[in-house]
Short mmCIF file of C-alpha atoms and ligand atoms in Angstrom, two decimals:
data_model
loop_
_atom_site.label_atom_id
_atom_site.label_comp_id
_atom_site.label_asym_id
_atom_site.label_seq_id
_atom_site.Cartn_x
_atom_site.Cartn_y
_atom_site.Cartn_z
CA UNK A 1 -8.41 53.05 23.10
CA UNK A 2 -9.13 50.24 20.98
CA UNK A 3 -9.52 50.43 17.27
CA UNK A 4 -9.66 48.98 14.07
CA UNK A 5 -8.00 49.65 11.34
CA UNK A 6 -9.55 48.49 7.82
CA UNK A 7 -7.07 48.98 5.48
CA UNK A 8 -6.70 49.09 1.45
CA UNK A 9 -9.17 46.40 0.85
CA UNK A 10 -10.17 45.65 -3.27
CA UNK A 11 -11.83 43.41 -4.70
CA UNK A 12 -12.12 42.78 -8.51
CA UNK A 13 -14.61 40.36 -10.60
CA UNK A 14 -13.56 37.17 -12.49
CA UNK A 15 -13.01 39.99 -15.48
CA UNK A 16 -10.25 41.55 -13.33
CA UNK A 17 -12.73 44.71 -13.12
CA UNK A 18 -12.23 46.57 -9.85
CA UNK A 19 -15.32 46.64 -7.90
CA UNK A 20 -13.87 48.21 -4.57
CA UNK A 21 -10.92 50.17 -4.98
CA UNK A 22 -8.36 50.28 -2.08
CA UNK A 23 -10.74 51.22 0.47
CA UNK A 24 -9.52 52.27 4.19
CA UNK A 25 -11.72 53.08 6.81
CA UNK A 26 -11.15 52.94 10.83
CA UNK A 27 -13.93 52.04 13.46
CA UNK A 28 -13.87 53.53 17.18
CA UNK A 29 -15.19 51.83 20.13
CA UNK A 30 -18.58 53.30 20.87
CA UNK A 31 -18.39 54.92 17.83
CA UNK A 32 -20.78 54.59 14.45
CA UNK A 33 -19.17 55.16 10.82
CA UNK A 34 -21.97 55.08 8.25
CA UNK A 35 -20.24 53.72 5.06
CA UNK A 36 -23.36 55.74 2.78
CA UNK A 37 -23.40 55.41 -1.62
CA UNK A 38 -25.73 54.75 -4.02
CA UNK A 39 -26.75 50.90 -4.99
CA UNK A 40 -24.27 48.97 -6.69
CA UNK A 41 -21.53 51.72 -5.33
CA UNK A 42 -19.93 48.89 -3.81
CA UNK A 43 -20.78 49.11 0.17
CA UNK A 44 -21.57 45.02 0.55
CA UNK A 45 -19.00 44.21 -1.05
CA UNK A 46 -16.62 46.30 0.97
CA UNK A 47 -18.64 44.47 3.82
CA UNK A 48 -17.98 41.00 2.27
CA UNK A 49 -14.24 41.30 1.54
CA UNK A 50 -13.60 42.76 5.44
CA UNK A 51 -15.71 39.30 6.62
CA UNK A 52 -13.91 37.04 4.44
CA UNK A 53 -17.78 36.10 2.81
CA UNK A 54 -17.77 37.50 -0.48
CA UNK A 55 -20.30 36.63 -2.95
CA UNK A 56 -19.13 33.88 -5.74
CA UNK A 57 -17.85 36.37 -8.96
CA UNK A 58 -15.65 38.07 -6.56
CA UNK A 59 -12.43 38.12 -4.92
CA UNK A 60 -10.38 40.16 -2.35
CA UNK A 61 -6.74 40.99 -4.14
CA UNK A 62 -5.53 43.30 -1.14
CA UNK A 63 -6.46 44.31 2.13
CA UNK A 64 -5.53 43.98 5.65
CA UNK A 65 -7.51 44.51 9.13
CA UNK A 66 -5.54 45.87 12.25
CA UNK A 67 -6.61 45.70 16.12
CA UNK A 68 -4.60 48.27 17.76
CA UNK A 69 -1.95 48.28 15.13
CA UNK A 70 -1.81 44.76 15.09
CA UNK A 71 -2.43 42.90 11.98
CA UNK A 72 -5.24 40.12 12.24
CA UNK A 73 -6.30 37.58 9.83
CA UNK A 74 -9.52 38.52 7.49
CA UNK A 75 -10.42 35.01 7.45
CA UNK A 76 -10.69 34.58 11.29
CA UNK A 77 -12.69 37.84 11.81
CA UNK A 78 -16.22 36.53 11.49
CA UNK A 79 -18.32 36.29 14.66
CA UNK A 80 -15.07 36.93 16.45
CA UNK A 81 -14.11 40.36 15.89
CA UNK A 82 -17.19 41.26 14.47
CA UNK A 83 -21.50 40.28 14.63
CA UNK A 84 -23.07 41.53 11.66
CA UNK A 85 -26.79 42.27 10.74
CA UNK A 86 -27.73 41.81 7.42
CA UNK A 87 -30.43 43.62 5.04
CA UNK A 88 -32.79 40.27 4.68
CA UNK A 89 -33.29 38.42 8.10
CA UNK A 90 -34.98 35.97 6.27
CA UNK A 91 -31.81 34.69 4.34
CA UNK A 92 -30.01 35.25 7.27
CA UNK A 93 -32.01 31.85 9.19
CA UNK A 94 -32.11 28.55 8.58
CA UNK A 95 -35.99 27.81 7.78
CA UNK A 96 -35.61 24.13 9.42
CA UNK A 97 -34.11 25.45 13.07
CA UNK A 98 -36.24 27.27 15.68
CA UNK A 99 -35.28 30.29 17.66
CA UNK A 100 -33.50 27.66 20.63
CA UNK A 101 -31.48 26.12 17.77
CA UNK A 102 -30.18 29.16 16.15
CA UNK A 103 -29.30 30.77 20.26
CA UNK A 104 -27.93 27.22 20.85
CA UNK A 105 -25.35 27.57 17.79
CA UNK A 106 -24.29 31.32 18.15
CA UNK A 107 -23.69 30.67 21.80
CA UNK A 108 -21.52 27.34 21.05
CA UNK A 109 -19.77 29.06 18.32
CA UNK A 110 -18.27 31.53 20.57
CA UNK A 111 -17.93 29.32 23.61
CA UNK A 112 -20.23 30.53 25.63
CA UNK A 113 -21.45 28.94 29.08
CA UNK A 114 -24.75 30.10 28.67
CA UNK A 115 -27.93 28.21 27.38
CA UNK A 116 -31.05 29.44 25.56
CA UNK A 117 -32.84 29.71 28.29
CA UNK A 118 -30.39 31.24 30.65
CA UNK A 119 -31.97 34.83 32.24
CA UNK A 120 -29.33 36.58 30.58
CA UNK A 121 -30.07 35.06 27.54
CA UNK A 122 -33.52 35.90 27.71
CA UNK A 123 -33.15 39.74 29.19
CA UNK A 124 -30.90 40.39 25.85
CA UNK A 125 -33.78 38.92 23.94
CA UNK A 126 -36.54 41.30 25.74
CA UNK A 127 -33.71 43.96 25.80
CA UNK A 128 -33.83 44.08 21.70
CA UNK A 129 -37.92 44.50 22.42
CA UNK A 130 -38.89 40.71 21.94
CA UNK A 131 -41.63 40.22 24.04
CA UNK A 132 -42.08 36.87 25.75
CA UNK A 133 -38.52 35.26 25.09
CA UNK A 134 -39.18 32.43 26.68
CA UNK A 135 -42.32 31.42 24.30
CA UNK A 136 -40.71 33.02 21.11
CA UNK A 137 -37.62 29.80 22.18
CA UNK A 138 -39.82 27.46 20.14
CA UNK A 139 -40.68 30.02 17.41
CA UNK A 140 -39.33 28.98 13.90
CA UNK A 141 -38.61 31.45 11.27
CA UNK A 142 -41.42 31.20 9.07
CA UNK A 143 -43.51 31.92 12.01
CA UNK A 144 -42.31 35.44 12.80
CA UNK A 145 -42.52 38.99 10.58
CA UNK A 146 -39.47 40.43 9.37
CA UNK A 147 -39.27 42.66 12.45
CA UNK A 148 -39.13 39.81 14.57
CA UNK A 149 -35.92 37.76 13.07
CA UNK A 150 -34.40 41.34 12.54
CA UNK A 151 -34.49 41.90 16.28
CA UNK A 152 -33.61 38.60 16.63
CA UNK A 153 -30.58 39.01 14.36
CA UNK A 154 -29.16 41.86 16.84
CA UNK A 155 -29.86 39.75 19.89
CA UNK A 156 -27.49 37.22 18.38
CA UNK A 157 -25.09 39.95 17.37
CA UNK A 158 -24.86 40.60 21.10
CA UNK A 159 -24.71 37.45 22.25
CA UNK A 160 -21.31 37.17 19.90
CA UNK A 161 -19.07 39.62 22.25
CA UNK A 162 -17.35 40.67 19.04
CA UNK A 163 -16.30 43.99 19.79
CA UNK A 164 -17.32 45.25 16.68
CA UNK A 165 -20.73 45.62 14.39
CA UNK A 166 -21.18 45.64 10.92
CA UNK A 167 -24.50 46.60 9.56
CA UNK A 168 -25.49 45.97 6.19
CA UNK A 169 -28.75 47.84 5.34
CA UNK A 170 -29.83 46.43 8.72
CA UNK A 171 -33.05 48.27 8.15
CA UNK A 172 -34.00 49.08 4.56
CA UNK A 173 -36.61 46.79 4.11
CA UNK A 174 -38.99 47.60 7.38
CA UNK A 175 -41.20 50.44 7.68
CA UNK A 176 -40.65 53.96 9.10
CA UNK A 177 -41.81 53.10 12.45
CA UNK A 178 -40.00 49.74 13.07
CA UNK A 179 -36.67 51.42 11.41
CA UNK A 180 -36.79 54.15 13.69
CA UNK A 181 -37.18 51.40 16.95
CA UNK A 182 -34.06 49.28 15.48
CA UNK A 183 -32.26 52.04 14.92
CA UNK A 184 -32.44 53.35 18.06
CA UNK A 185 -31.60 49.94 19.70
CA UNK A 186 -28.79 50.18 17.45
CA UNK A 187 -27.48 53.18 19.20
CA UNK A 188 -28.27 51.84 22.51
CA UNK A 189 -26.31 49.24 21.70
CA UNK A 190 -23.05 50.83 20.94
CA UNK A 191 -23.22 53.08 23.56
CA UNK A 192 -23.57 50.04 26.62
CA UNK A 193 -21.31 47.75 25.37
CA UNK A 194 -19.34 50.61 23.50
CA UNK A 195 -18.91 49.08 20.30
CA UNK A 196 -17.26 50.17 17.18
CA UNK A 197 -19.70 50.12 14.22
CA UNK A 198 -20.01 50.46 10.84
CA UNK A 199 -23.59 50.85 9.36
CA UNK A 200 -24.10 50.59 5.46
CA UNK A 201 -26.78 52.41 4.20
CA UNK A 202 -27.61 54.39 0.95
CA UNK A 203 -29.92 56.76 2.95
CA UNK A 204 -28.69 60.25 4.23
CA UNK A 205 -31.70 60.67 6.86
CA UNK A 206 -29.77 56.79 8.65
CA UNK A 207 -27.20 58.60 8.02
CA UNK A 208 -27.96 62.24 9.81
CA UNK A 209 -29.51 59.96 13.17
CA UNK A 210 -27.12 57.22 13.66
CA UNK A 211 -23.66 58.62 12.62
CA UNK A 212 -20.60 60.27 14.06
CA UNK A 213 -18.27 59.73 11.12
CA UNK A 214 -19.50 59.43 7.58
CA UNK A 215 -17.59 57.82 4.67
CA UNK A 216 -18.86 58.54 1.07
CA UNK A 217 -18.42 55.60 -1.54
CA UNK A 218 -18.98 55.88 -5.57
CA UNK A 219 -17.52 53.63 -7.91
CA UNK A 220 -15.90 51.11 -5.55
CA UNK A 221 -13.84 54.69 -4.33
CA UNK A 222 -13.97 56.51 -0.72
CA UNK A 223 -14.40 60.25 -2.20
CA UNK A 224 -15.08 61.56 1.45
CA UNK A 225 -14.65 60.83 4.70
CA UNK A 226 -15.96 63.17 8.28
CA UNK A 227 -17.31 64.05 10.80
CA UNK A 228 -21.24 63.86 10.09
CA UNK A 229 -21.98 67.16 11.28
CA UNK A 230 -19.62 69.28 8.86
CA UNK A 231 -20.17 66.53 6.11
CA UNK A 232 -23.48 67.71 5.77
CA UNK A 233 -23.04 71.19 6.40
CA UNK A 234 -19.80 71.36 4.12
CA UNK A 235 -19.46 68.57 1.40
CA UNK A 236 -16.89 68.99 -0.77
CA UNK A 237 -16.44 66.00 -3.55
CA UNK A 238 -18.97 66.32 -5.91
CA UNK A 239 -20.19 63.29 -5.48
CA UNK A 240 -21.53 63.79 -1.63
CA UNK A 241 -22.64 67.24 -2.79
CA UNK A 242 -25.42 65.13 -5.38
CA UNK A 243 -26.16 63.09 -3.01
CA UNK A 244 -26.95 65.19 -0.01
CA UNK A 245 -28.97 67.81 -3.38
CA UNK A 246 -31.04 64.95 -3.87
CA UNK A 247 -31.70 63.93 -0.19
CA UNK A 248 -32.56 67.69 0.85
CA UNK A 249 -34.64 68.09 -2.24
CA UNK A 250 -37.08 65.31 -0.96
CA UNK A 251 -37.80 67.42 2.08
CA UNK A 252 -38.06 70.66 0.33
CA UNK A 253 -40.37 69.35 -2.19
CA UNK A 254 -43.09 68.43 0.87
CA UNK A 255 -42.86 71.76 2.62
CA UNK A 256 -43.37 73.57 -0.27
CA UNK A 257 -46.75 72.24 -0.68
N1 ADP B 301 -21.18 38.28 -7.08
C1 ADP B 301 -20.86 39.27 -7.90
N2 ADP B 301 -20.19 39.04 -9.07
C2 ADP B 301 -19.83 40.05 -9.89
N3 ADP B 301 -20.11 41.36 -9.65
C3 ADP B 301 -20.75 41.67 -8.52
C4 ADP B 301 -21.16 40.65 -7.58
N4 ADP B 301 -21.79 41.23 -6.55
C5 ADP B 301 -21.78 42.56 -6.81
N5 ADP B 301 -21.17 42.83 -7.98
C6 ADP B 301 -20.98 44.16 -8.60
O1 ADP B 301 -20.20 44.95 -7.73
C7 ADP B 301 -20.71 46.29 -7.63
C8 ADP B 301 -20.92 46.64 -6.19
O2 ADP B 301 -21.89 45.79 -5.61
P1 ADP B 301 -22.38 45.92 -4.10
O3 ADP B 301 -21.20 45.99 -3.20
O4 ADP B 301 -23.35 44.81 -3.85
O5 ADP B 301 -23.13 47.33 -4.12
P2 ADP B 301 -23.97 48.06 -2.95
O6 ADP B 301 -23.98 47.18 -1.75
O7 ADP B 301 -23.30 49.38 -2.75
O8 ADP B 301 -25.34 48.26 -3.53
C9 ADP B 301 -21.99 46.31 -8.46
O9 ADP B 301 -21.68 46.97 -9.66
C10 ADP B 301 -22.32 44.87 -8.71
O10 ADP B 301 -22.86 44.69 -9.98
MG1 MG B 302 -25.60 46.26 -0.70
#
């Protein structure tokens, strides 16, 4: 079985602070890991340092990344060894190129034979629930809802092959409804082409639906790291115990009304 192996990856600011603190973590094909903290805990830039694209301020001082126990270089990773979904779509586009443009590039950037318009291309667009591919071609960002470019987003994550997914919030800004559809994609996605995943979020209910594993960051620091299922039922740091209090507390407080 193919894995990969994340391993002791920090990052400190242009003060020498540490920001992410020799974090580890190890993704299984068909497999999600939820990487879950509070804001600022750290999780994007655990995200940025793995991708070689951290933000300006910042800088990776170790880490390493392992495909079957064989080292690869961070800085070749992108789009190669893994797609990735980000939090804003919006950012995420270039305003200026249309839908054909940004398929055009993704599919040149990896080498593929395919074109825009080629049936497969368009079945993985109506496969992420984009109706009428073929019209949406000439679509440019501006003219499509948030929904729209995220679903677009994973279509182009597909369309990479990379093996492996990382998520970044993929669905934090969109409402209940629309998270719930992506998410579920999402799954459907890992499970077909059996890819290895890891999905950032800071919210435990994300967490409870999507994950197998669960990794608990504070402070730059792992503090916990299972199965889902005995995470919740049996946290032990302190940390994931607050966390999970203030998640359950949100439920309790509506049925006791
Ligand atoms: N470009 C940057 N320069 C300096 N510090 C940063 C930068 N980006 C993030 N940080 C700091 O690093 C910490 C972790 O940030 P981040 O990984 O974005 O958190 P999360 O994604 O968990 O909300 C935060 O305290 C934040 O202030
Ligand atoms: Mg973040």
């Amino acid at each position: 079985m193919s894995h990969l192996a994340i391993r002791h990856l920090s990052v400190e600011n242009s003060q020498g602070l540490r920001l992410v603190d020799d974090i580890s973590l190890t993704l299984q094909p068909g497999k999600i890991l939820a990487l879950v903290g509070q804001s600022g805990s750290g999780k994007s830039l655990t995200c940025g340092a793995a991708l070689n694209t951290l933000p300006p301020g910042t800088r990776r001082v170790s880490g390493e990344l392992a495909y079957d126990d064989k080292l690869i270089p961070i800085d070749d990773v992108a789009g190669k060894t893994f797609a990735t979904i980000l939090q804003n779509p919006r950012t995420a586009f270039n305003p200026l190129l249309s839908v054909k443009a940004h398929l055009h590039e993704t599919l040149r950037a990896h080498g593929s034979r395919l074109k825009p318009h080629s049936p497969e291309v368009l079945q993985v667009l109506s496969d992420v629930g984009l109706n009428s591919p073929q019209q949406l071609l000439n679509r440019y960002p501006f003219q499509m809802s948030g929904g729209m470019l995220q679903r677009l987003m994973i279509a182009l994550a597909i369309l990479t092959n990379a093996p492996f997914l990382i998520a970044d919030e993929p669905t934090t800004d969109l409402d209940l409804v629309l998270q719930r559809r992506i998410l579920d994609q999402l799954k459907k996605l890992v499970k077909q082409h059996q890819l290895g995943m890891l999905l950032v979020t800071h919210d435990f209910s994300v967490v409870a639906y999507m994950a197998d594993r669960v990794a608990v960051i504070d402070q730059g620091k792992v503090v916990e790291q299972g199965e889902t299922d005995s995470l919740f039922r049996q946290p032990t740091h302190p940390v994931t115990q607050h966390l999970l209090a203030a998640h359950f507390a949100l439920f309790n407080f509506r049925s006791d009304k």
